[in-house]
Amino acid sequence: MAACILFACCSSEDKIVTQPAHLEVSIDHVSATKVEFSVKCSNPDASYIYRGVSDSEVEDVKYTDSDMAIALQYMENLNMMLEYQQTEEGLRSSFQDIFCFKGNRSFKMKHVGSDMRHRILVFQVNPKTHEIVGEPVSAEFETPKVAEIQMDFDLKVEGDILTIIPSDPEQAYYWDYEMATSYSGDPFIGMYNLLYDVTDMLETYGFINQSLSKGTVTFSFSEDNERMVEGMTYLVAAAPYANHELAGLPKLWKFVYHNQ
């Protein structure tokens, strides 16, 4: 699981707790690439951090490392990240403001590796000294395999009309498009992440069923998106969708937009 900067709900003027609080972490729901979990903390003023580790970790830590070893390594990474942002980017926020959480909270981690073991690690910290307080706690879980559906697509762009023709007219899929200039790196990874994050958001707010497609789709750019740029290169991606997940890698196309 990739370590991310976590913007928390606490202020730098909050109380500093130096005595260990009682922490509990429980796994609420697991799917192929996502996990929802909850943290309970006996002291609402105690600051804590979470970190996910999987058995595919090959860089800073190993899955077999102790909770404390993983927590110490993660703190080292966070301190380096904070120092860089403060010196190179002029960041004024504190360690507590950026990385800490307080109270009973529920979390979701996305882009979790499928078909492998994982551990959610939670540990209390002193946000002023950046020292770990007490012992870390953790909970393990396993993700199932992604339900991969074999599905192909054909795409046609004629003028400003886009047509997507799936190989299976009964299988639901999700598609989207974006300017090619939006992705300075690998466009396939960029478009996969776009489909993944948008469908997760639609699932969260209950709009996924209205947003999925079945069968042939025809889309008019001039009618549905007034911000299309003449002569601009765009990327289109489509992937099957099942069990609340992308059910396979997307197919990717590139085209130059012309409104004629």
JSON list of N, CA, C and O in Angstrom, two decimals, residues 148-171:
[
{"chain": "A", "resi": 148, "resn": "GLU", "atom": "N", "xyz": [-11.77, -10.91, -12.90]},
{"chain": "A", "resi": 148, "resn": "GLU", "atom": "CA", "xyz": [-11.42, -10.44, -14.24]},
{"chain": "A", "resi": 148, "resn": "GLU", "atom": "C", "xyz": [-12.39, -10.97, -15.28]},
{"chain": "A", "resi": 148, "resn": "GLU", "atom": "O", "xyz": [-12.63, -12.17, -15.38]},
{"chain": "A", "resi": 149, "resn": "ILE", "atom": "N", "xyz": [-12.97, -10.06, -16.04]},
{"chain": "A", "resi": 149, "resn": "ILE", "atom": "CA", "xyz": [-13.92, -10.40, -17.10]},
{"chain": "A", "resi": 149, "resn": "ILE", "atom": "C", "xyz": [-13.27, -10.12, -18.44]},
{"chain": "A", "resi": 149, "resn": "ILE", "atom": "O", "xyz": [-12.77, -9.02, -18.68]},
{"chain": "A", "resi": 150, "resn": "GLN", "atom": "N", "xyz": [-13.25, -11.12, -19.29]},
{"chain": "A", "resi": 150, "resn": "GLN", "atom": "CA", "xyz": [-12.67, -10.95, -20.62]},
{"chain": "A", "resi": 150, "resn": "GLN", "atom": "C", "xyz": [-13.65, -10.18, -21.49]},
{"chain": "A", "resi": 150, "resn": "GLN", "atom": "O", "xyz": [-14.75, -10.64, -21.78]},
{"chain": "A", "resi": 151, "resn": "MET", "atom": "N", "xyz": [-13.25, -9.00, -21.88]},
{"chain": "A", "resi": 151, "resn": "MET", "atom": "CA", "xyz": [-14.13, -8.13, -22.65]},
{"chain": "A", "resi": 151, "resn": "MET", "atom": "C", "xyz": [-13.30, -7.24, -23.56]},
{"chain": "A", "resi": 151, "resn": "MET", "atom": "O", "xyz": [-12.27, -6.70, -23.14]},
{"chain": "A", "resi": 152, "resn": "ASP", "atom": "N", "xyz": [-13.73, -7.10, -24.80]},
{"chain": "A", "resi": 152, "resn": "ASP", "atom": "CA", "xyz": [-13.01, -6.26, -25.74]},
{"chain": "A", "resi": 152, "resn": "ASP", "atom": "C", "xyz": [-13.92, -5.11, -26.17]},
{"chain": "A", "resi": 152, "resn": "ASP", "atom": "O", "xyz": [-15.15, -5.17, -26.00]},
{"chain": "A", "resi": 153, "resn": "PHE", "atom": "N", "xyz": [-13.32, -4.08, -26.72]},
{"chain": "A", "resi": 153, "resn": "PHE", "atom": "CA", "xyz": [-14.06, -2.91, -27.16]},
{"chain": "A", "resi": 153, "resn": "PHE", "atom": "C", "xyz": [-13.53, -2.44, -28.51]},
{"chain": "A", "resi": 153, "resn": "PHE", "atom": "O", "xyz": [-12.34, -2.56, -28.79]},
{"chain": "A", "resi": 154, "resn": "ASP", "atom": "N", "xyz": [-14.43, -1.91, -29.31]},
{"chain": "A", "resi": 154, "resn": "ASP", "atom": "CA", "xyz": [-14.05, -1.17, -30.50]},
{"chain": "A", "resi": 154, "resn": "ASP", "atom": "C", "xyz": [-14.45, 0.29, -30.30]},
{"chain": "A", "resi": 154, "resn": "ASP", "atom": "O", "xyz": [-15.49, 0.58, -29.68]},
{"chain": "A", "resi": 155, "resn": "LEU", "atom": "N", "xyz": [-13.65, 1.21, -30.81]},
{"chain": "A", "resi": 155, "resn": "LEU", "atom": "CA", "xyz": [-13.94, 2.63, -30.67]},
{"chain": "A", "resi": 155, "resn": "LEU", "atom": "C", "xyz": [-13.86, 3.30, -32.03]},
{"chain": "A", "resi": 155, "resn": "LEU", "atom": "O", "xyz": [-12.96, 3.03, -32.82]},
{"chain": "A", "resi": 156, "resn": "LYS", "atom": "N", "xyz": [-14.83, 4.18, -32.28]},
{"chain": "A", "resi": 156, "resn": "LYS", "atom": "CA", "xyz": [-14.84, 4.96, -33.51]},
{"chain": "A", "resi": 156, "resn": "LYS", "atom": "C", "xyz": [-15.03, 6.43, -33.14]},
{"chain": "A", "resi": 156, "resn": "LYS", "atom": "O", "xyz": [-15.84, 6.76, -32.28]},
{"chain": "A", "resi": 157, "resn": "VAL", "atom": "N", "xyz": [-14.27, 7.31, -33.78]},
{"chain": "A", "resi": 157, "resn": "VAL", "atom": "CA", "xyz": [-14.44, 8.74, -33.61]},
{"chain": "A", "resi": 157, "resn": "VAL", "atom": "C", "xyz": [-14.62, 9.34, -35.00]},
{"chain": "A", "resi": 157, "resn": "VAL", "atom": "O", "xyz": [-13.73, 9.29, -35.84]},
{"chain": "A", "resi": 158, "resn": "GLU", "atom": "N", "xyz": [-15.81, 9.85, -35.24]},
{"chain": "A", "resi": 158, "resn": "GLU", "atom": "CA", "xyz": [-16.14, 10.47, -36.53]},
{"chain": "A", "resi": 158, "resn": "GLU", "atom": "C", "xyz": [-16.61, 11.89, -36.25]},
{"chain": "A", "resi": 158, "resn": "GLU", "atom": "O", "xyz": [-17.69, 12.10, -35.70]},
{"chain": "A", "resi": 159, "resn": "GLY", "atom": "N", "xyz": [-15.76, 12.86, -36.61]},
{"chain": "A", "resi": 159, "resn": "GLY", "atom": "CA", "xyz": [-16.08, 14.24, -36.25]},
{"chain": "A", "resi": 159, "resn": "GLY", "atom": "C", "xyz": [-16.04, 14.39, -34.75]},
{"chain": "A", "resi": 159, "resn": "GLY", "atom": "O", "xyz": [-15.04, 14.07, -34.11]},
{"chain": "A", "resi": 160, "resn": "ASP", "atom": "N", "xyz": [-17.14, 14.85, -34.18]},
{"chain": "A", "resi": 160, "resn": "ASP", "atom": "CA", "xyz": [-17.18, 14.97, -32.72]},
{"chain": "A", "resi": 160, "resn": "ASP", "atom": "C", "xyz": [-18.06, 13.89, -32.10]},
{"chain": "A", "resi": 160, "resn": "ASP", "atom": "O", "xyz": [-18.50, 14.01, -30.96]},
{"chain": "A", "resi": 161, "resn": "ILE", "atom": "N", "xyz": [-18.31, 12.80, -32.84]},
{"chain": "A", "resi": 161, "resn": "ILE", "atom": "CA", "xyz": [-19.13, 11.70, -32.34]},
{"chain": "A", "resi": 161, "resn": "ILE", "atom": "C", "xyz": [-18.23, 10.52, -31.99]},
{"chain": "A", "resi": 161, "resn": "ILE", "atom": "O", "xyz": [-17.47, 10.02, -32.83]},
{"chain": "A", "resi": 162, "resn": "LEU", "atom": "N", "xyz": [-18.31, 10.09, -30.74]},
{"chain": "A", "resi": 162, "resn": "LEU", "atom": "CA", "xyz": [-17.56, 8.93, -30.27]},
{"chain": "A", "resi": 162, "resn": "LEU", "atom": "C", "xyz": [-18.52, 7.76, -30.10]},
{"chain": "A", "resi": 162, "resn": "LEU", "atom": "O", "xyz": [-19.60, 7.91, -29.53]},
{"chain": "A", "resi": 163, "resn": "THR", "atom": "N", "xyz": [-18.11, 6.59, -30.59]},
{"chain": "A", "resi": 163, "resn": "THR", "atom": "CA", "xyz": [-18.92, 5.37, -30.45]},
{"chain": "A", "resi": 163, "resn": "THR", "atom": "C", "xyz": [-18.06, 4.27, -29.85]},
{"chain": "A", "resi": 163, "resn": "THR", "atom": "O", "xyz": [-16.95, 4.01, -30.34]},
{"chain": "A", "resi": 164, "resn": "ILE", "atom": "N", "xyz": [-18.56, 3.65, -28.78]},
{"chain": "A", "resi": 164, "resn": "ILE", "atom": "CA", "xyz": [-17.89, 2.52, -28.14]},
{"chain": "A", "resi": 164, "resn": "ILE", "atom": "C", "xyz": [-18.76, 1.29, -28.32]},
{"chain": "A", "resi": 164, "resn": "ILE", "atom": "O", "xyz": [-19.94, 1.29, -27.98]},
{"chain": "A", "resi": 165, "resn": "ILE", "atom": "N", "xyz": [-18.15, 0.23, -28.86]},
{"chain": "A", "resi": 165, "resn": "ILE", "atom": "CA", "xyz": [-18.89, -1.01, -29.12]},
{"chain": "A", "resi": 165, "resn": "ILE", "atom": "C", "xyz": [-18.23, -2.14, -28.31]},
{"chain": "A", "resi": 165, "resn": "ILE", "atom": "O", "xyz": [-17.11, -2.55, -28.63]},
{"chain": "A", "resi": 166, "resn": "PRO", "atom": "N", "xyz": [-18.89, -2.65, -27.27]},
{"chain": "A", "resi": 166, "resn": "PRO", "atom": "CA", "xyz": [-18.30, -3.73, -26.46]},
{"chain": "A", "resi": 166, "resn": "PRO", "atom": "C", "xyz": [-18.54, -5.09, -27.09]},
{"chain": "A", "resi": 166, "resn": "PRO", "atom": "O", "xyz": [-19.51, -5.29, -27.83]},
{"chain": "A", "resi": 167, "resn": "SER", "atom": "N", "xyz": [-17.66, -6.04, -26.80]},
{"chain": "A", "resi": 167, "resn": "SER", "atom": "CA", "xyz": [-17.81, -7.39, -27.32]},
{"chain": "A", "resi": 167, "resn": "SER", "atom": "C", "xyz": [-18.98, -8.12, -26.67]},
{"chain": "A", "resi": 167, "resn": "SER", "atom": "O", "xyz": [-19.57, -9.02, -27.27]},
{"chain": "A", "resi": 168, "resn": "ASP", "atom": "N", "xyz": [-19.32, -7.76, -25.45]},
{"chain": "A", "resi": 168, "resn": "ASP", "atom": "CA", "xyz": [-20.45, -8.38, -24.74]},
{"chain": "A", "resi": 168, "resn": "ASP", "atom": "C", "xyz": [-21.49, -7.30, -24.46]},
{"chain": "A", "resi": 168, "resn": "ASP", "atom": "O", "xyz": [-21.28, -6.44, -23.59]},
{"chain": "A", "resi": 169, "resn": "PRO", "atom": "N", "xyz": [-22.62, -7.31, -25.16]},
{"chain": "A", "resi": 169, "resn": "PRO", "atom": "CA", "xyz": [-23.61, -6.24, -24.97]},
{"chain": "A", "resi": 169, "resn": "PRO", "atom": "C", "xyz": [-24.33, -6.29, -23.64]},
{"chain": "A", "resi": 169, "resn": "PRO", "atom": "O", "xyz": [-25.02, -5.33, -23.28]},
{"chain": "A", "resi": 170, "resn": "GLU", "atom": "N", "xyz": [-24.18, -7.37, -22.87]},
{"chain": "A", "resi": 170, "resn": "GLU", "atom": "CA", "xyz": [-24.88, -7.50, -21.59]},
{"chain": "A", "resi": 170, "resn": "GLU", "atom": "C", "xyz": [-24.00, -7.18, -20.40]},
{"chain": "A", "resi": 170, "resn": "GLU", "atom": "O", "xyz": [-24.49, -7.05, -19.28]},
{"chain": "A", "resi": 171, "resn": "GLN", "atom": "N", "xyz": [-22.71, -7.05, -20.62]},
{"chain": "A", "resi": 171, "resn": "GLN", "atom": "CA", "xyz": [-21.79, -6.80, -19.50]},
{"chain": "A", "resi": 171, "resn": "GLN", "atom": "C", "xyz": [-21.66, -5.31, -19.26]},
{"chain": "A", "resi": 171, "resn": "GLN", "atom": "O", "xyz": [-21.39, -4.52, -20.17]}
]
